[in-house]
């Protein structure tokens, strides 16, 4: 259906407009550059505690992310600074961690904790971020747990 | 509780296989919906002529032609809309006419239900009388509107 | 017994869905109307059977039947009815069941007999969605079944983590699941149309409608999740760039791109291939999202369910579907390539093209960042993750560029923009420049912050200007052609206002994000009774502490007075509760929200003898704007999807154009 006011050039280009191509290429290139440049300084090696220990002195100063189980009785929290010190264990090894920030919730014995930061020369891990795994979604109960629940 | 499971299975299978046993058609239910009020002007689809008119007032419609600005007089715009309404009305009348099926030999339109042309006796071409879509070879019902193919084997 | 019934129902649903898919395809190939009708009935039967399974699981949860493993894991006797019912989606098996139910519900609409649709497209769409249902039912029946029984009935369940006992957590998973499920419909429609080889106008309308519904549902789900993250874990943020969070954001970004290309297709017939690819891609990304949520291939995610074999099944489905759909797209590329193309860069199509490049670029960047550890592990054997800083750095420039386009696009015309119209851009540019000049002069605002707010002002001003112009043009139209405005302003212009509301909401949300990200203040102090701390313009004084022993928890409520300029303006009651179920304290945040800022107070410790308490007090400027702007998704989508009432041409032709 044509309206009476339809007029003007009814040009339908056979090949896509070069301006559109150029803009698309520029946008794509800019995005790729953005991704690449954002990666610098944000790269973290994801290691377990045994792996971190195995690296020895090579691991000092490297930005890493480590996961471990919290040793409840090791938690010391000084709210005035604030400074949170605790220990994580995994695979028989223990890692001392210090975090200049607030104590997260559900920070109790047995919690799965992820820390991001660097290992100091004195073998204490200086954490920039401390995260906890969402507890109820993490455990997958088996019949063994249920049997234990029954005995209680 | 396998009894309950069997009952469920029987009910589901029965419900689902009922159409296989009965004669059923693919004809669409109910009446045809109202024609859409969409209009296409200058290669752009508008939801209605009201939307087109509004876009025109906003200075965006009908690219390539002088667009209405604040300076366009009221009678100018009204006249344009009136003329356009008339042209669209004509266009619709013509399209509605084109929906009827014409005999390929003599050009006489087929009446609904005709299997052969009333004037020259040519057999009906493979076009669905209800919606104008082409049948494919071997079709028993039209893939566009579901009407049964006359003369096709009904199941 | 109920568990038996549920399991049987799921098994039958699997059979029905598979049969339905086969019947739809064969009914079309063999031209048997009976088979097609049977396929539609199979879709209905699947819905009924899955509903039965859902009712069974809900009954088990509410009845606290601890012999069922799923009930034992997620419910306890002390849990209220609401949270016991919401345990339906607390675990991976239950949430998969709810997802299947939602997809089955959507499938009912796909199977409906439609007037204007080609039979082929409808049949193949039904087959596509039935296959998806069948696959989910397969996972539910084999590796991820909710109806496993324990050897003997347990005394009590493990119950819900108190962090999840929040109203937002009741609504967040279902909203998200509804969004994921609803994207199965555009997927099915596009697959059906690709197989049938035809792309009709009515089909396109349905595609647009469902894309909007799914987009709104998913967006709201993400927003509710962010609200929970803001309230419950007492850290003051709302987004952690966790893999599971990203897994929901990526399909939403793709879905936003889908909305725009479908609109462009409807108006101008362009971007057909992109629309088809995006419809398929968005759904596959949703499936990838569920894969990341339950299988946690990236490792170290905060949210994930424990790894399960369901992950491999879903991964397999993704690969097969991606290959099959790519082949379909290539096969139909000739039909998809229309006669139309983008004619001028400065047009609405051009803006949509660039905007979609940004959206898809952001989605790809987030996807790469999320899956980075998987790639590095596969290539080099070592897991390297990208921290939150990567995502922040990538998203900020792209979001700002997107906001610029957002403000510009409503001004542009389809196909070609007249130079005259461009003078309209002066007002939003003026607003942006003005904002930038004002803010750059103030010490508080750094150059990037001033730029961000200037761009936001530009976007908001562009949308508001277009709103006002539309209203005034409508008045003019009413005086010139009264028959055109008979149906009413809002009724005729729903799509337009939907778009403008959505764009304005996005600008407001961006302002909230900027305020929170750039200017939040935090103080963590230990206060004696009567002591206070100053945060921004507010003084927060610790006044009293009360305790209450309840069966499930020990409740400690601190009363805190808020003063501004010496005058008391509010009383807040943050809580610090000891939950026996987890043997730990959980803080409940107290919030004072105004349009200017949010005052956020949480207790993080109580000293022995309750003489003093440690508080975390935060100030978040413009936080409310984030929720308000995000919530605009709902009215915007509702407006755009609601079929509009247009004046009938026949009536106008019959009555003639009335003169003034």
Tab-separated table of N, CA and C in Angstrom, chain C residues 146-241:
chain	number	residue	atom	x	y	z
C	146	UNK	N	13.686	-34.578	41.908
C	146	UNK	CA	13.350	-34.096	43.244
C	146	UNK	C	12.658	-35.119	44.121
C	147	UNK	N	12.350	-36.292	43.600
C	147	UNK	CA	11.511	-37.205	44.386
C	147	UNK	C	12.296	-38.379	44.952
C	148	UNK	N	13.584	-38.175	45.210
C	148	UNK	CA	14.371	-39.257	45.811
C	148	UNK	C	13.953	-39.426	47.272
C	149	UNK	N	13.842	-40.675	47.705
C	149	UNK	CA	13.459	-40.948	49.086
C	149	UNK	C	14.686	-41.344	49.899
C	150	UNK	N	14.677	-40.947	51.163
C	150	UNK	CA	15.703	-41.410	52.080
C	150	UNK	C	15.334	-42.813	52.566
C	151	UNK	N	16.330	-43.555	53.084
C	151	UNK	CA	15.989	-44.908	53.561
C	151	UNK	C	14.946	-44.882	54.678
C	152	UNK	N	15.021	-43.845	55.534
C	152	UNK	CA	13.992	-43.757	56.583
C	152	UNK	C	13.705	-42.286	56.844
C	153	UNK	N	12.578	-42.043	57.437
C	153	UNK	CA	12.149	-40.671	57.643
C	153	UNK	C	13.018	-39.967	58.688
C	154	UNK	N	13.496	-38.758	58.366
C	154	UNK	CA	14.335	-38.000	59.303
C	154	UNK	C	13.452	-37.252	60.292
C	155	UNK	N	14.076	-36.870	61.421
C	155	UNK	CA	13.296	-36.210	62.472
C	155	UNK	C	12.950	-34.777	62.082
C	156	UNK	N	13.907	-34.100	61.488
C	156	UNK	CA	13.656	-32.712	61.100
C	156	UNK	C	14.536	-32.387	59.905
C	157	UNK	N	14.178	-31.364	59.203
C	157	UNK	CA	14.945	-31.015	58.016
C	157	UNK	C	16.062	-30.048	58.351
C	158	UNK	N	16.901	-29.788	57.333
C	158	UNK	CA	18.018	-28.871	57.558
C	158	UNK	C	17.570	-27.423	57.496
C	159	UNK	N	16.539	-27.164	56.771
C	159	UNK	CA	15.962	-25.831	56.776
C	159	UNK	C	16.680	-24.838	55.889
C	160	UNK	N	16.147	-23.656	55.874
C	160	UNK	CA	16.614	-22.603	54.984
C	160	UNK	C	17.667	-21.766	55.692
C	161	UNK	N	18.711	-21.406	54.977
C	161	UNK	CA	19.697	-20.494	55.517
C	161	UNK	C	19.035	-19.149	55.825
C	162	UNK	N	19.273	-18.606	57.031
C	162	UNK	CA	18.560	-17.375	57.401
C	162	UNK	C	18.835	-16.207	56.464
C	163	UNK	N	19.962	-16.240	55.771
C	163	UNK	CA	20.231	-15.172	54.812
C	163	UNK	C	19.186	-15.155	53.710
C	164	UNK	N	18.587	-16.338	53.431
C	164	UNK	CA	17.622	-16.437	52.350
C	164	UNK	C	16.207	-16.165	52.835
C	165	UNK	N	16.054	-15.947	54.146
C	165	UNK	CA	14.713	-15.694	54.666
C	165	UNK	C	14.365	-14.225	54.448
C	166	UNK	N	14.113	-13.920	53.221
C	166	UNK	CA	13.848	-12.537	52.872
C	166	UNK	C	12.830	-12.556	51.745
C	167	UNK	N	11.915	-11.609	51.786
C	167	UNK	CA	10.845	-11.627	50.793
C	167	UNK	C	11.375	-11.571	49.367
C	168	UNK	N	12.477	-10.843	49.202
C	168	UNK	CA	13.040	-10.740	47.853
C	168	UNK	C	13.461	-12.115	47.361
C	169	UNK	N	13.933	-12.964	48.263
C	169	UNK	CA	14.366	-14.299	47.867
C	169	UNK	C	13.196	-15.192	47.529
C	170	UNK	N	12.000	-14.837	47.944
C	170	UNK	CA	10.842	-15.621	47.540
C	170	UNK	C	10.528	-15.337	46.079
C	171	UNK	N	10.717	-14.093	45.665
C	171	UNK	CA	10.320	-13.722	44.307
C	171	UNK	C	11.436	-13.781	43.280
C	172	UNK	N	12.666	-13.694	43.721
C	172	UNK	CA	13.780	-13.603	42.767
C	172	UNK	C	13.920	-14.838	41.873
C	173	UNK	N	14.026	-16.076	42.441
C	173	UNK	CA	14.166	-17.210	41.528
C	173	UNK	C	12.982	-17.398	40.587
C	174	UNK	N	11.725	-17.312	41.049
C	174	UNK	CA	10.644	-17.513	40.073
C	174	UNK	C	10.632	-16.466	38.969
C	175	UNK	N	10.941	-15.204	39.314
C	175	UNK	CA	10.952	-14.181	38.273
C	175	UNK	C	12.025	-14.498	37.238
C	176	UNK	N	13.200	-14.867	37.720
C	176	UNK	CA	14.300	-15.222	36.834
C	176	UNK	C	13.935	-16.420	35.977
C	177	UNK	N	13.356	-17.462	36.625
C	177	UNK	CA	12.967	-18.664	35.889
C	177	UNK	C	11.903	-18.339	34.850
C	178	UNK	N	10.973	-17.427	35.219
C	178	UNK	CA	9.943	-17.044	34.256
C	178	UNK	C	10.577	-16.383	33.040
C	179	UNK	N	11.575	-15.544	33.281
C	179	UNK	CA	12.263	-14.911	32.162
C	179	UNK	C	12.957	-15.943	31.285
C	180	UNK	N	13.694	-16.853	31.906
C	180	UNK	CA	14.377	-17.894	31.136
C	180	UNK	C	13.361	-18.718	30.334
C	181	UNK	N	12.274	-19.108	31.001
C	181	UNK	CA	11.296	-19.967	30.331
C	181	UNK	C	10.624	-19.224	29.183
C	182	UNK	N	10.300	-17.954	29.403
C	182	UNK	CA	9.577	-17.225	28.364
C	182	UNK	C	10.417	-17.064	27.110
C	183	UNK	N	11.751	-17.051	27.244
C	183	UNK	CA	12.566	-16.922	26.039
C	183	UNK	C	12.533	-18.189	25.181
C	184	UNK	N	11.969	-19.259	25.723
C	184	UNK	CA	11.812	-20.453	24.900
C	184	UNK	C	10.811	-20.210	23.781
C	185	UNK	N	9.873	-19.270	23.987
C	185	UNK	CA	8.849	-19.046	22.970
C	185	UNK	C	9.407	-18.335	21.743
C	186	UNK	N	10.113	-17.208	21.885
C	186	UNK	CA	10.715	-16.628	20.680
C	186	UNK	C	11.639	-17.614	19.972
C	187	UNK	N	12.350	-18.413	20.761
C	187	UNK	CA	13.213	-19.435	20.179
C	187	UNK	C	12.393	-20.400	19.323
C	188	UNK	N	11.293	-20.899	19.913
C	188	UNK	CA	10.470	-21.850	19.170
C	188	UNK	C	9.867	-21.204	17.925
C	189	UNK	N	9.413	-19.976	18.059
C	189	UNK	CA	8.818	-19.275	16.913
C	189	UNK	C	9.819	-19.134	15.786
C	190	UNK	N	11.045	-18.735	16.137
C	190	UNK	CA	12.039	-18.520	15.087
C	190	UNK	C	12.434	-19.851	14.446
C	191	UNK	N	12.623	-20.884	15.261
C	191	UNK	CA	12.970	-22.197	14.696
C	191	UNK	C	11.844	-22.680	13.779
C	192	UNK	N	10.595	-22.512	14.243
C	192	UNK	CA	9.463	-22.914	13.413
C	192	UNK	C	9.429	-22.172	12.087
C	193	UNK	N	9.669	-20.861	12.151
C	193	UNK	CA	9.642	-20.077	10.925
C	193	UNK	C	10.795	-20.444	10.009
C	194	UNK	N	11.959	-20.763	10.588
C	194	UNK	CA	13.107	-21.133	9.762
C	194	UNK	C	12.845	-22.457	9.046
C	195	UNK	N	12.241	-23.406	9.763
C	195	UNK	CA	11.961	-24.695	9.126
C	195	UNK	C	10.876	-24.514	8.080
C	196	UNK	N	9.827	-23.734	8.441
C	196	UNK	CA	8.742	-23.542	7.488
C	196	UNK	C	9.128	-22.623	6.343
C	197	UNK	N	10.114	-21.790	6.568
C	197	UNK	CA	10.598	-20.938	5.488
C	197	UNK	C	9.760	-19.701	5.239
C	198	UNK	N	8.911	-19.292	6.187
C	198	UNK	CA	8.106	-18.110	5.937
C	198	UNK	C	8.048	-17.245	7.197
C	199	UNK	N	8.020	-15.941	6.978
C	199	UNK	CA	8.067	-14.992	8.088
C	199	UNK	C	6.923	-13.994	7.920
C	200	UNK	N	5.763	-14.377	8.451
C	200	UNK	CA	4.570	-13.550	8.225
C	200	UNK	C	4.479	-12.425	9.228
C	201	UNK	N	3.571	-11.490	8.911
C	201	UNK	CA	3.458	-10.321	9.767
C	201	UNK	C	2.865	-10.678	11.118
C	202	UNK	N	1.868	-11.512	11.138
C	202	UNK	CA	1.263	-11.904	12.411
C	202	UNK	C	2.267	-12.642	13.281
C	203	UNK	N	3.084	-13.451	12.619
C	203	UNK	CA	4.123	-14.166	13.344
C	203	UNK	C	5.076	-13.184	13.984
C	204	UNK	N	5.427	-12.138	13.240
C	204	UNK	CA	6.359	-11.139	13.745
C	204	UNK	C	5.780	-10.416	14.953
C	205	UNK	N	4.485	-10.145	14.891
C	205	UNK	CA	3.845	-9.485	16.031
C	205	UNK	C	3.934	-10.345	17.283
C	206	UNK	N	3.636	-11.631	17.127
C	206	UNK	CA	3.716	-12.526	18.286
C	206	UNK	C	5.136	-12.586	18.818
C	207	UNK	N	6.105	-12.611	17.902
C	207	UNK	CA	7.505	-12.651	18.326
C	207	UNK	C	7.849	-11.436	19.168
C	208	UNK	N	7.398	-10.286	18.707
C	208	UNK	CA	7.687	-9.057	19.440
C	208	UNK	C	7.065	-9.095	20.830
C	209	UNK	N	5.792	-9.532	20.886
C	209	UNK	CA	5.107	-9.577	22.167
C	209	UNK	C	5.822	-10.463	23.168
C	210	UNK	N	6.193	-11.663	22.743
C	210	UNK	CA	6.834	-12.583	23.670
C	210	UNK	C	8.227	-12.110	24.058
C	211	UNK	N	8.938	-11.490	23.120
C	211	UNK	CA	10.258	-10.959	23.472
C	211	UNK	C	10.134	-9.940	24.594
C	212	UNK	N	9.099	-9.106	24.518
C	212	UNK	CA	8.889	-8.093	25.552
C	212	UNK	C	8.572	-8.730	26.895
C	213	UNK	N	7.695	-9.707	26.896
C	213	UNK	CA	7.291	-10.350	28.147
C	213	UNK	C	8.494	-11.010	28.811
C	214	UNK	N	9.257	-11.760	28.030
C	214	UNK	CA	10.419	-12.451	28.592
C	214	UNK	C	11.443	-11.444	29.101
C	215	UNK	N	11.648	-10.375	28.348
C	215	UNK	CA	12.618	-9.350	28.737
C	215	UNK	C	12.238	-8.720	30.071
C	216	UNK	N	10.947	-8.394	30.221
C	216	UNK	CA	10.490	-7.782	31.464
C	216	UNK	C	10.649	-8.746	32.629
C	217	UNK	N	10.272	-10.004	32.434
C	217	UNK	CA	10.360	-10.974	33.520
C	217	UNK	C	11.809	-11.154	33.961
C	218	UNK	N	12.696	-11.336	32.994
C	218	UNK	CA	14.098	-11.547	33.333
C	218	UNK	C	14.702	-10.316	33.990
C	219	UNK	N	14.359	-9.149	33.451
C	219	UNK	CA	14.881	-7.915	34.024
C	219	UNK	C	14.432	-7.722	35.460
C	220	UNK	N	13.165	-7.979	35.713
C	220	UNK	CA	12.650	-7.851	37.077
C	220	UNK	C	13.316	-8.861	37.997
C	221	UNK	N	13.533	-10.073	37.495
C	221	UNK	CA	14.192	-11.083	38.307
C	221	UNK	C	15.584	-10.639	38.726
C	222	UNK	N	16.326	-10.066	37.781
C	222	UNK	CA	17.665	-9.584	38.092
C	222	UNK	C	17.590	-8.451	39.105
C	223	UNK	N	16.618	-7.558	38.923
C	223	UNK	CA	16.479	-6.417	39.828
C	223	UNK	C	16.164	-6.871	41.248
C	224	UNK	N	15.250	-7.841	41.378
C	224	UNK	CA	14.899	-8.333	42.697
C	224	UNK	C	16.109	-8.995	43.348
C	225	UNK	N	16.889	-9.726	42.561
C	225	UNK	CA	18.095	-10.344	43.094
C	225	UNK	C	19.071	-9.309	43.610
C	226	UNK	N	19.200	-8.203	42.844
C	226	UNK	CA	20.094	-7.132	43.282
C	226	UNK	C	19.577	-6.506	44.574
C	227	UNK	N	18.264	-6.389	44.700
C	227	UNK	CA	17.682	-5.816	45.906
C	227	UNK	C	17.986	-6.706	47.112
C	228	UNK	N	17.890	-8.013	46.920
C	228	UNK	CA	18.218	-8.922	48.005
C	228	UNK	C	19.686	-8.776	48.391
C	229	UNK	N	20.555	-8.724	47.387
C	229	UNK	CA	21.984	-8.608	47.675
C	229	UNK	C	22.288	-7.321	48.415
C	230	UNK	N	21.463	-6.301	48.188
C	230	UNK	CA	21.663	-5.024	48.868
C	230	UNK	C	21.241	-5.120	50.336
C	231	UNK	N	20.157	-5.878	50.593
C	231	UNK	CA	19.591	-5.891	51.937
C	231	UNK	C	20.200	-6.942	52.850
C	232	UNK	N	20.373	-8.150	52.347
C	232	UNK	CA	20.647	-9.220	53.289
C	232	UNK	C	22.087	-9.331	53.762
C	233	UNK	N	23.055	-9.490	52.872
C	233	UNK	CA	24.404	-9.709	53.406
C	233	UNK	C	25.094	-8.453	53.917
C	234	UNK	N	24.391	-7.429	54.237
C	234	UNK	CA	24.895	-6.283	54.999
C	234	UNK	C	26.240	-5.747	54.535
C	235	UNK	N	26.523	-5.772	53.267
C	235	UNK	CA	27.801	-5.205	52.813
C	235	UNK	C	27.592	-3.932	52.000
C	236	UNK	N	26.327	-3.592	51.705
C	236	UNK	CA	26.061	-2.301	51.089
C	236	UNK	C	26.150	-2.289	49.588
C	237	UNK	N	26.557	-3.360	48.962
C	237	UNK	CA	26.603	-3.376	47.501
C	237	UNK	C	25.423	-4.165	46.980
C	238	UNK	N	25.265	-4.184	45.653
C	238	UNK	CA	24.130	-4.903	45.106
C	238	UNK	C	24.520	-5.828	43.960
C	239	UNK	N	25.798	-5.837	43.573
C	239	UNK	CA	26.182	-6.656	42.426
C	239	UNK	C	27.644	-7.060	42.600
C	240	UNK	N	27.919	-8.359	42.491
C	240	UNK	CA	29.298	-8.781	42.742
C	240	UNK	C	30.008	-9.303	41.503
C	241	UNK	N	29.365	-9.285	40.339
C	241	UNK	CA	29.937	-9.859	39.119
C	241	UNK	C	30.309	-11.323	39.334
